Short mmCIF file of C-alpha atoms and ligand atoms in Angstrom, two decimals:
data_model
loop_
_atom_site.label_atom_id
_atom_site.label_comp_id
_atom_site.label_asym_id
_atom_site.label_seq_id
_atom_site.Cartn_x
_atom_site.Cartn_y
_atom_site.Cartn_z
CA MET A 663 87.88 329.86 85.15
CA LYS A 664 90.81 327.44 85.38
CA ILE A 665 91.20 325.34 88.23
CA ALA A 666 94.23 322.99 88.66
CA VAL A 667 93.02 320.29 90.88
CA LEU A 668 95.76 318.14 92.78
CA PRO A 669 94.06 315.53 94.57
CA GLY A 670 97.24 314.26 96.78
CA ASP A 671 97.37 311.25 98.85
CA GLY A 672 95.64 309.15 101.54
CA ILE A 673 91.99 310.61 101.60
CA GLY A 674 92.78 313.17 99.17
CA PRO A 675 91.35 311.87 95.68
CA GLU A 676 88.12 310.92 97.84
CA ILE A 677 87.18 314.26 99.15
CA ILE A 678 88.27 316.17 95.75
CA ALA A 679 85.97 313.97 93.77
CA GLN A 680 83.50 315.20 96.21
CA GLY A 681 84.46 318.96 95.72
CA VAL A 682 84.49 318.47 91.89
CA ARG A 683 81.26 317.28 91.85
CA VAL A 684 79.93 320.01 93.74
CA LEU A 685 81.54 322.45 90.83
CA LYS A 686 79.97 320.25 88.02
CA ALA A 687 76.36 320.57 90.06
CA LEU A 688 77.20 324.60 89.83
CA GLU A 689 77.68 324.08 86.06
CA LYS A 690 73.99 323.45 85.10
CA ASP A 691 73.58 327.30 86.27
CA GLY A 692 75.77 328.71 83.46
CA LEU A 693 79.11 328.61 85.41
CA LYS A 694 82.08 327.07 83.19
CA PHE A 695 85.11 325.42 84.91
CA GLU A 696 87.84 323.87 82.99
CA LEU A 697 89.69 321.57 85.55
CA GLU A 698 92.96 319.73 84.94
CA TYR A 699 94.68 317.40 87.16
CA ALA A 700 98.27 316.80 87.90
CA PRO A 701 99.64 314.45 90.66
CA VAL A 702 101.10 316.03 93.91
CA GLY A 703 103.03 314.95 97.06
CA GLY A 704 103.52 311.13 97.39
CA ALA A 705 101.60 310.75 94.21
CA GLY A 706 103.81 313.42 92.30
CA TYR A 707 106.97 311.42 93.74
CA GLU A 708 105.47 308.18 92.21
CA ALA A 709 104.97 309.94 89.21
CA ALA A 710 107.98 311.77 88.85
CA GLY A 711 110.29 311.23 91.37
CA ASP A 712 109.24 314.69 92.81
CA PRO A 713 106.60 315.47 95.27
CA LEU A 714 106.16 318.86 93.08
CA PRO A 715 106.75 317.89 89.94
CA ASP A 716 107.67 320.71 87.09
CA ALA A 717 104.57 319.93 85.17
CA THR A 718 102.46 320.48 88.33
CA LEU A 719 103.99 323.60 89.59
CA LYS A 720 103.73 324.77 86.12
CA LEU A 721 99.81 323.95 85.86
CA ALA A 722 99.07 325.39 89.37
CA LYS A 723 100.88 328.65 88.21
CA ALA A 724 98.84 329.11 85.02
CA ALA A 725 95.72 328.39 86.48
CA ASP A 726 93.22 330.91 88.48
CA ALA A 727 92.66 328.84 91.63
CA ILE A 728 94.03 325.63 92.96
CA LEU A 729 91.94 322.84 94.43
CA PHE A 730 94.00 320.82 96.81
CA GLY A 731 93.31 317.57 98.36
CA SER A 732 96.23 316.50 100.95
CA VAL A 733 99.58 315.20 100.98
CA GLY A 734 101.46 312.57 103.26
CA ASP A 735 102.21 309.13 104.01
CA TRP A 736 103.85 307.54 106.79
CA LYS A 737 105.58 305.48 103.74
CA TYR A 738 107.64 308.43 102.79
CA ASP A 739 109.00 309.63 106.23
CA THR A 740 111.93 307.75 105.31
CA LEU A 741 113.18 309.90 102.41
CA PRO A 742 115.24 312.71 102.56
CA ARG A 743 113.26 315.90 103.27
CA ALA A 744 113.20 317.30 99.87
CA LYS A 745 111.41 314.42 98.75
CA ARG A 746 108.90 314.08 101.22
CA PRO A 747 105.28 314.61 100.30
CA GLU A 748 104.98 317.95 102.81
CA GLN A 749 107.62 319.84 100.41
CA ALA A 750 104.73 320.06 98.05
CA ILE A 751 102.33 322.01 99.66
CA LEU A 752 105.30 324.12 101.23
CA ARG A 753 106.84 324.73 97.90
CA LEU A 754 103.57 325.57 96.18
CA ARG A 755 102.62 328.21 98.89
CA LYS A 756 105.93 329.84 98.42
CA GLU A 757 106.46 329.50 94.82
CA LEU A 758 102.86 331.38 94.15
CA ALA A 759 103.50 333.55 97.70
CA LEU A 760 100.18 332.57 98.92
CA PHE A 761 101.14 334.37 102.24
CA ALA A 762 97.38 334.93 103.34
CA ASN A 763 95.72 331.70 104.98
CA LEU A 764 92.53 332.27 105.92
CA ARG A 765 90.94 329.34 108.04
CA PRO A 766 87.44 329.97 109.49
CA ALA A 767 86.16 327.83 112.28
CA MET A 768 82.53 327.99 112.40
CA VAL A 769 80.43 325.59 115.03
CA PHE A 770 77.08 324.47 113.17
CA PRO A 771 74.29 324.47 115.63
CA GLU A 772 73.85 320.91 114.86
CA LEU A 773 77.04 319.97 115.86
CA ALA A 774 77.49 322.07 119.20
CA GLY A 775 77.22 318.58 120.65
CA ALA A 776 80.07 316.32 118.65
CA SER A 777 82.77 319.85 120.18
CA SER A 778 85.15 318.33 122.74
CA LEU A 779 83.94 321.69 124.91
CA ARG A 780 80.49 321.74 126.29
CA ALA A 781 78.03 322.86 123.65
CA GLU A 782 77.43 326.37 125.58
CA PHE A 783 80.96 327.28 125.09
CA VAL A 784 81.03 326.68 121.17
CA ALA A 785 77.37 327.17 120.32
CA GLY A 786 77.45 329.97 117.66
CA LEU A 787 81.27 330.04 117.63
CA ASP A 788 82.48 331.85 114.59
CA VAL A 789 86.41 332.81 114.60
CA MET A 790 88.53 333.56 111.33
CA ILE A 791 92.35 332.29 112.04
CA LEU A 792 94.47 334.26 109.75
CA ARG A 793 97.84 332.42 109.32
CA GLU A 794 100.71 334.03 107.54
CA LEU A 795 101.80 331.21 104.96
CA THR A 796 105.11 332.11 103.83
CA GLY A 797 107.37 333.18 106.40
CA ASP A 798 108.66 332.36 109.83
CA ILE A 799 110.40 329.30 111.20
CA TYR A 800 109.12 327.53 108.27
CA PHE A 801 111.53 328.85 105.61
CA GLY A 802 113.91 330.89 107.63
CA GLU A 803 117.61 330.09 106.77
CA PRO A 804 119.83 329.23 108.10
CA ARG A 805 118.71 325.51 108.72
CA GLY A 806 119.89 322.39 109.05
CA ILE A 807 121.66 319.63 111.06
CA ARG A 808 125.16 319.82 112.08
CA ILE A 809 127.57 318.30 113.83
CA LEU A 810 129.18 320.46 116.81
CA PRO A 811 132.91 320.60 117.81
CA ASN A 812 132.18 318.19 120.70
CA GLY A 813 131.00 315.57 118.11
CA GLU A 814 127.23 315.73 118.99
CA ARG A 815 124.36 316.71 116.35
CA GLU A 816 122.24 320.05 116.86
CA GLY A 817 119.26 320.73 114.76
CA PHE A 818 119.00 324.45 114.44
CA ASN A 819 115.99 326.32 112.27
CA THR A 820 115.60 330.19 112.14
CA MET A 821 112.38 332.25 113.09
CA ARG A 822 112.50 335.51 110.97
CA TYR A 823 109.89 337.94 109.70
CA SER A 824 110.74 341.20 107.99
CA GLU A 825 108.61 344.25 108.14
CA SER A 826 106.87 343.96 105.12
CA GLU A 827 105.95 340.58 105.78
CA VAL A 828 104.21 341.39 108.89
CA ARG A 829 102.54 344.39 107.42
CA ARG A 830 100.85 342.68 104.57
CA ILE A 831 99.61 339.93 106.86
CA VAL A 832 98.48 342.02 109.55
CA ARG A 833 96.63 344.71 107.16
CA ALA A 834 94.78 341.56 105.41
CA GLY A 835 93.79 340.97 109.05
CA PHE A 836 92.52 344.31 109.52
CA VAL A 837 90.68 344.21 106.04
CA ILE A 838 88.76 341.04 106.99
CA ALA A 839 88.01 342.45 110.29
CA MET A 840 86.31 345.56 108.79
CA LYS A 841 83.76 343.05 106.99
CA ARG A 842 82.71 341.36 110.42
CA VAL A 843 82.51 342.67 113.99
CA LYS A 844 85.80 344.78 113.56
CA ARG A 845 87.78 343.07 116.36
CA LEU A 846 91.40 341.66 115.85
CA CYS A 847 93.27 339.78 118.15
CA SER A 848 97.18 339.63 117.07
CA VAL A 849 99.11 336.19 118.48
CA ASP A 850 102.75 336.59 119.34
CA LYS A 851 105.41 335.74 121.85
CA MET A 852 106.65 339.18 122.50
CA ASN A 853 108.11 338.52 125.85
CA VAL A 854 110.71 336.09 124.54
CA LEU A 855 111.04 336.61 120.51
CA GLU A 856 112.57 339.52 118.89
CA THR A 857 110.23 338.47 116.02
CA SER A 858 107.39 338.86 118.01
CA GLU A 859 108.72 342.12 119.25
CA LEU A 860 108.72 343.65 115.71
CA TRP A 861 105.34 341.71 114.76
CA ARG A 862 103.79 343.62 117.39
CA GLU A 863 105.04 346.94 116.80
CA VAL A 864 104.24 346.34 112.80
CA ALA A 865 100.66 345.51 114.03
CA ILE A 866 100.40 348.74 116.18
CA GLU A 867 101.53 351.01 113.03
CA VAL A 868 99.01 349.38 110.89
CA ALA A 869 96.06 349.79 113.50
CA LYS A 870 96.29 353.84 112.74
CA GLU A 871 95.05 352.72 108.93
CA PHE A 872 91.68 351.14 110.38
CA PRO A 873 90.85 353.09 113.38
CA ALA A 874 87.50 351.31 113.24
CA VAL A 875 88.94 348.01 114.41
CA THR A 876 89.59 347.42 117.99
CA LEU A 877 93.40 345.51 117.89
CA THR A 878 94.24 343.58 120.79
CA HIS A 879 97.22 341.50 121.53
CA MET A 880 97.76 338.11 122.88
CA TYR A 881 101.02 335.60 123.90
CA ILE A 882 100.82 332.34 121.76
CA ASP A 883 100.31 330.31 125.17
CA ASN A 884 97.75 332.26 126.39
CA ALA A 885 95.73 332.22 123.22
CA ALA A 886 96.18 328.32 123.15
CA MET A 887 94.49 328.24 126.50
CA GLN A 888 91.72 331.20 125.79
CA LEU A 889 90.57 329.27 122.79
CA LEU A 890 89.41 326.24 125.37
CA ARG A 891 88.45 328.57 128.17
CA ASN A 892 86.28 331.14 126.08
CA PRO A 893 86.83 330.55 122.35
CA LYS A 894 83.85 333.08 121.72
CA GLN A 895 85.84 336.24 122.79
CA PHE A 896 87.50 335.88 119.64
CA ASP A 897 86.61 337.18 116.17
CA VAL A 898 89.53 337.24 113.77
CA ILE A 899 92.97 336.31 114.94
CA VAL A 900 96.14 337.21 113.01
CA THR A 901 99.47 335.39 113.61
CA GLY A 902 102.67 333.82 112.09
CA ASN A 903 103.16 330.30 110.54
CA MET A 904 103.85 328.44 113.13
CA PHE A 905 101.72 329.77 115.88
CA GLY A 906 99.04 329.56 113.25
CA ASP A 907 99.22 325.91 112.29
CA ILE A 908 98.86 325.16 115.79
CA LEU A 909 95.96 327.25 116.74
CA SER A 910 94.11 326.16 113.76
CA ASP A 911 94.17 322.47 114.68
CA GLU A 912 93.36 323.29 118.03
CA ALA A 913 90.55 325.86 116.77
CA SER A 914 89.02 322.56 114.63
CA MET A 915 88.03 320.83 117.51
CA LEU A 916 86.09 323.14 118.93
CA THR A 917 83.82 322.73 115.62
CA GLY A 918 83.33 319.10 116.52
CA SER A 919 85.73 317.70 113.98
CA ILE A 920 89.10 318.56 112.06
CA GLY A 921 87.03 317.11 108.88
CA MET A 922 84.86 320.45 109.19
CA LEU A 923 87.36 323.02 108.30
CA PRO A 924 87.95 324.52 104.88
CA SER A 925 91.16 327.22 104.17
CA ALA A 926 92.04 329.56 101.32
CA SER A 927 95.58 330.33 101.14
CA LEU A 928 95.58 333.47 98.75
CA ASP A 929 98.30 335.83 97.26
CA ALA A 930 98.39 339.63 96.81
CA ASN A 931 95.60 339.28 94.26
CA ASN A 932 93.59 336.41 95.55
CA LYS A 933 94.50 334.16 93.42
CA GLY A 934 94.51 330.76 95.89
CA LEU A 935 94.75 327.61 96.76
CA PHE A 936 92.10 326.08 98.56
CA GLU A 937 92.53 322.65 100.69
CA PRO A 938 90.61 321.32 103.76
CA ILE A 939 92.99 321.89 106.79
CA HIS A 940 92.87 317.84 107.77
CA GLY A 941 95.63 316.11 106.49
CA SER A 942 95.85 312.27 104.19
CA ALA A 943 94.70 310.71 107.17
CA PRO A 944 96.40 307.23 105.38
CA ASP A 945 94.47 305.04 108.43
CA ILE A 946 91.19 305.73 106.69
CA ALA A 947 92.12 306.44 102.99
CA GLY A 948 90.39 304.01 100.27
CA LYS A 949 87.55 303.08 102.83
CA GLY A 950 85.31 305.84 101.60
CA VAL A 951 84.33 307.07 104.96
CA ALA A 952 86.16 310.58 105.32
CA ASN A 953 84.04 313.59 105.70
CA PRO A 954 83.89 315.78 102.17
CA LEU A 955 82.54 318.90 103.43
CA ALA A 956 86.12 320.68 104.49
CA THR A 957 86.71 320.14 100.79
CA ILE A 958 83.43 321.33 99.80
CA MET A 959 83.54 324.37 101.86
CA SER A 960 86.99 325.04 100.57
CA VAL A 961 85.31 325.22 96.94
CA SER A 962 82.75 327.62 98.33
CA MET A 963 85.62 329.76 99.80
CA MET A 964 87.25 329.57 96.12
CA LEU A 965 84.39 330.72 94.33
CA ARG A 966 84.12 333.55 96.90
CA TYR A 967 87.64 334.56 97.38
CA THR A 968 89.01 334.23 93.86
CA PHE A 969 86.36 334.31 91.76
CA ASN A 970 84.04 336.65 93.52
CA LEU A 971 81.10 334.52 93.34
CA ASP A 972 79.49 335.07 96.62
CA ALA A 973 76.00 334.08 95.53
CA ALA A 974 76.93 330.55 94.24
CA ALA A 975 79.34 330.46 97.36
CA ASP A 976 76.27 331.01 99.48
CA ARG A 977 74.38 328.18 97.74
CA ILE A 978 77.17 325.56 98.85
CA ASP A 979 77.53 326.91 102.33
CA ASN A 980 73.50 326.41 102.55
CA ALA A 981 73.58 323.23 101.37
CA VAL A 982 75.96 322.20 103.90
CA LYS A 983 73.84 323.57 106.61
CA LYS A 984 71.05 321.88 105.14
CA VAL A 985 72.71 318.35 105.13
CA LEU A 986 73.85 318.90 108.73
CA ALA A 987 70.26 320.12 109.64
CA GLN A 988 68.67 316.87 108.01
CA GLY A 989 71.08 314.43 109.82
CA TYR A 990 73.43 313.31 107.70
CA ARG A 991 76.73 312.73 109.32
CA THR A 992 80.25 311.01 108.38
CA ALA A 993 81.67 308.87 111.01
CA ASP A 994 83.91 311.67 112.74
CA ILE A 995 80.37 313.76 113.42
CA PHE A 996 78.43 310.61 113.85
CA GLU A 997 76.15 311.02 116.84
CA SER A 998 73.63 308.26 117.75
CA GLY A 999 70.08 309.03 116.20
CA MET A 1000 71.44 310.40 112.89
CA GLN A 1001 72.20 309.35 109.36
CA ARG A 1002 75.19 307.49 108.92
CA VAL A 1003 76.90 308.31 105.33
CA GLY A 1004 80.16 307.67 103.38
CA THR A 1005 82.27 310.22 101.74
CA THR A 1006 80.08 309.77 98.55
CA GLY A 1007 76.34 309.92 100.39
CA MET A 1008 77.63 313.15 101.98
CA GLY A 1009 78.65 314.47 98.33
CA ASP A 1010 74.97 313.02 97.28
CA ALA A 1011 73.26 315.05 100.47
CA VAL A 1012 75.10 318.42 99.32
CA ILE A 1013 74.25 318.20 95.62
CA ALA A 1014 70.54 317.14 96.26
CA ALA A 1015 70.70 319.95 98.73
CA LEU A 1016 72.11 322.53 96.14
C1 IPM B 1408 98.74 322.38 107.58
C2 IPM B 1408 99.77 321.27 107.26
C3 IPM B 1408 101.07 321.73 106.87
C4 IPM B 1408 101.72 322.79 107.82
C5 IPM B 1408 102.06 320.42 106.81
C6 IPM B 1408 101.38 319.12 105.56
C7 IPM B 1408 103.42 320.88 105.90
O1 IPM B 1408 99.87 320.96 108.74
O2 IPM B 1408 98.48 323.35 106.36
O3 IPM B 1408 98.47 323.03 108.65
O4 IPM B 1408 102.61 322.49 108.45
O5 IPM B 1408 101.31 324.14 107.36
MG1 MG B 1409 98.52 321.87 110.24
#
């Protein structure tokens, strides 16, 4: 199993180190991982003048899976857009056709008290957000900043979705829903946007292939509100790139910390890029306090979705549950009476639990 490891910027290298330790620990059971590292994001810019150096892209293409840390630092905010760290992850998603982004938001019973909502609203929450990742206003052309005839500047972007793009992501949503409780909520803005009008029409067409699944529709503004009002009404949510970006950050807070959310970005053959959804957190980089659990659970998603190693993935997930039950907490999920640990300490605990 060939894995491209792209630690990136900020806390990326620290959390990735813990994810890699977990992989190595599994090698004792006869699994064999071939890891190759490459710079990406700000680190790519420093190394090769490009957030996604050619060699990094080549490595990512050749690998079976990619373990990705995070990219971004304020110090790059003044670079031209094409050189900014975020371009690396956007290009990787596009170049590798990673259109299906799975962002599960699960509330561990031990962390229900760490949520920004009262525990009874979130205890037992288990939502899967499926975000389309290679289309929408993120990639639509034309885009730019231009000068209008009256001399003022105008910024513009284009929201687009083709029928086939909608069909494949909605179908992926139904396939996931079939393995769960067979409820799928498609989130759009059909009352205002033509892209959403098409999205909803296609979703209704695809639903005919999956009569066992109950499909509902919700406007994005209402969905954002319902996630706070009654999050447990949701099981699988399928939505476009930008709405999914926003909803998944919102959902992360229900779980107690954005430091707890893993993700998988898959192509049509389940090759994937696996990354925590939190960013590079430059404010805490290098301090050894970042929560590595989102990365460790991203490793679990890699084993499950790309390598079909469900048993190994279950072991990691169970180890994470165990360390939380044992009371180990990084700063972001700390509550009094618990055992405070840093990034490496949390890695140690997970490996011991494995
Ligand atoms: C995410 C991030 C990215 C996105 C950024 C870093 C480009 O917010 O993965 O959710 O907007 O997709
Ligand atoms: Mg985001």
